[in-house]
């Protein structure tokens, strides 16, 4: 399968002002208080929490909660597809497969070495939703970018697809262009928590 032009425009964000902003919420399944955002149209939630005063730390806990109709969901930590750490996940049987990716052109993002991602116990799949709760270590800096933990309005981009990946058992699976995408503002400063290591 040729991947030329696949994912073209994936996670690309225009310079227009984004209306959506993150808010604080607590996941009742795990008790973690995230700073995150739920897209009203796709009903997908993206959440983040960082160690308090974590300018020197390199990790965070994140979660993605998605209807099962979405066959994969991805987040671009730098706000666009190119030259940023991409985290992609999808349901497979009763678990979630996840993969860090990176792209320097609008083609299929390749595996990115460096991050250590660990699924946390509240990761789950049921008949209506799948939830990926994860600890992402060595994930705040990458080639070409980083997370600014002093920022109150950093752009995060997301993409998803209702089309399944080629091999859902394989984290290195190929997948086609997203069927939906968008962005929101993440308040990284408010996402820092003194309870982080209790969550982790």
Short mmCIF file of N, CA and C in Angstrom, two decimals, residues 48 58-64 73 75 77 85-89 96-102 111-120 123 132-140 171 196:
data_model
loop_
_atom_site.label_atom_id
_atom_site.label_comp_id
_atom_site.label_asym_id
_atom_site.label_seq_id
_atom_site.Cartn_x
_atom_site.Cartn_y
_atom_site.Cartn_z
N UNK A 48 -4.51 15.20 30.88
CA UNK A 48 -3.09 15.22 31.23
C UNK A 48 -2.90 15.66 32.67
N UNK A 58 10.40 14.66 33.19
CA UNK A 58 10.21 14.40 31.76
C UNK A 58 8.98 13.54 31.49
N UNK A 59 8.00 13.57 32.39
CA UNK A 59 6.90 12.63 32.25
C UNK A 59 5.55 13.24 32.57
N UNK A 60 4.51 12.51 32.21
CA UNK A 60 3.15 12.88 32.56
C UNK A 60 2.28 11.63 32.54
N UNK A 61 1.09 11.75 33.10
CA UNK A 61 0.05 10.73 32.96
C UNK A 61 -1.02 11.31 32.05
N UNK A 62 -1.44 10.52 31.10
CA UNK A 62 -2.48 10.97 30.18
C UNK A 62 -3.59 9.95 30.06
N UNK A 63 -4.69 10.38 29.49
CA UNK A 63 -5.75 9.42 29.18
C UNK A 63 -6.50 9.86 27.93
N UNK A 64 -6.97 8.85 27.22
CA UNK A 64 -7.85 9.04 26.07
C UNK A 64 -9.07 8.17 26.33
N UNK A 73 -7.05 6.71 17.78
CA UNK A 73 -7.06 8.11 18.19
C UNK A 73 -5.61 8.52 18.44
N UNK A 75 -2.82 11.96 19.40
CA UNK A 75 -2.64 13.31 19.93
C UNK A 75 -1.24 13.79 19.55
N UNK A 77 1.58 16.28 20.62
CA UNK A 77 1.93 17.06 21.80
C UNK A 77 2.44 18.46 21.45
N UNK A 85 6.12 14.89 18.81
CA UNK A 85 5.80 13.58 19.35
C UNK A 85 4.31 13.32 19.20
N UNK A 86 3.98 12.22 18.54
CA UNK A 86 2.60 11.80 18.34
C UNK A 86 2.35 10.55 19.15
N UNK A 87 1.25 10.52 19.88
CA UNK A 87 0.86 9.32 20.63
C UNK A 87 -0.43 8.79 20.02
N UNK A 88 -0.39 7.54 19.59
CA UNK A 88 -1.53 6.94 18.89
C UNK A 88 -1.93 5.67 19.63
N UNK A 89 -3.24 5.45 19.76
CA UNK A 89 -3.74 4.27 20.47
C UNK A 89 -4.99 3.75 19.78
N UNK A 96 -5.73 -2.14 24.99
CA UNK A 96 -5.45 -1.02 24.11
C UNK A 96 -4.00 -1.12 23.66
N UNK A 97 -3.78 -1.00 22.38
CA UNK A 97 -2.44 -0.99 21.80
C UNK A 97 -2.04 0.47 21.60
N UNK A 98 -0.78 0.79 21.89
CA UNK A 98 -0.34 2.18 21.84
C UNK A 98 1.04 2.27 21.22
N UNK A 99 1.32 3.44 20.65
CA UNK A 99 2.57 3.60 19.92
C UNK A 99 2.98 5.07 19.84
N UNK A 100 4.23 5.40 20.16
CA UNK A 100 4.73 6.76 19.91
C UNK A 100 5.18 6.85 18.45
N UNK A 101 4.82 7.93 17.80
CA UNK A 101 5.15 8.10 16.39
C UNK A 101 5.76 9.48 16.14
N UNK A 102 6.34 9.63 14.94
CA UNK A 102 6.99 10.89 14.57
C UNK A 102 6.94 10.99 13.05
N UNK A 111 7.56 4.78 13.97
CA UNK A 111 7.81 4.61 15.39
C UNK A 111 8.90 5.56 15.86
N UNK A 112 8.72 6.11 17.06
CA UNK A 112 9.68 7.05 17.63
C UNK A 112 10.26 6.44 18.89
N UNK A 113 11.57 6.27 18.90
CA UNK A 113 12.22 5.67 20.07
C UNK A 113 12.54 6.73 21.10
N UNK A 114 12.51 6.34 22.36
CA UNK A 114 12.81 7.27 23.44
C UNK A 114 11.76 7.24 24.53
N UNK A 115 10.49 7.50 24.20
CA UNK A 115 9.45 7.47 25.22
C UNK A 115 9.24 6.06 25.79
N UNK A 116 8.98 6.01 27.09
CA UNK A 116 8.56 4.78 27.74
C UNK A 116 7.11 4.96 28.16
N UNK A 117 6.24 4.20 27.55
CA UNK A 117 4.80 4.34 27.81
C UNK A 117 4.31 3.09 28.53
N UNK A 118 3.61 3.30 29.64
CA UNK A 118 3.09 2.20 30.45
C UNK A 118 1.59 2.38 30.61
N UNK A 119 0.82 1.38 30.22
CA UNK A 119 -0.63 1.43 30.43
C UNK A 119 -0.91 1.25 31.92
N UNK A 120 -1.75 2.10 32.48
CA UNK A 120 -2.11 2.02 33.89
C UNK A 120 -3.37 1.16 34.06
N UNK A 123 -6.95 1.35 32.35
CA UNK A 123 -7.13 1.14 30.92
C UNK A 123 -8.15 0.03 30.72
N UNK A 132 -7.75 4.57 27.47
CA UNK A 132 -6.31 4.35 27.58
C UNK A 132 -5.77 5.33 28.60
N UNK A 133 -5.34 4.81 29.76
CA UNK A 133 -4.72 5.62 30.81
C UNK A 133 -3.26 5.20 30.87
N UNK A 134 -2.36 6.14 30.74
CA UNK A 134 -0.96 5.78 30.53
C UNK A 134 -0.01 6.75 31.23
N UNK A 135 1.15 6.21 31.59
CA UNK A 135 2.26 7.01 32.08
C UNK A 135 3.26 7.13 30.94
N UNK A 136 3.62 8.34 30.60
CA UNK A 136 4.52 8.59 29.47
C UNK A 136 5.79 9.22 30.01
N UNK A 137 6.87 8.44 30.08
CA UNK A 137 8.15 8.92 30.57
C UNK A 137 9.08 9.24 29.40
N UNK A 138 9.95 10.23 29.60
CA UNK A 138 10.80 10.75 28.53
C UNK A 138 9.92 11.26 27.38
N UNK A 139 8.89 12.00 27.75
CA UNK A 139 7.88 12.43 26.79
C UNK A 139 7.65 13.93 26.72
N UNK A 140 8.44 14.71 27.44
CA UNK A 140 8.22 16.16 27.41
C UNK A 140 9.18 16.89 26.48
N UNK A 171 1.88 -2.75 17.40
CA UNK A 171 2.06 -1.31 17.61
C UNK A 171 2.69 -0.58 16.43
N UNK A 196 0.72 13.69 41.91
CA UNK A 196 1.13 12.94 40.72
C UNK A 196 1.69 11.55 41.03
#
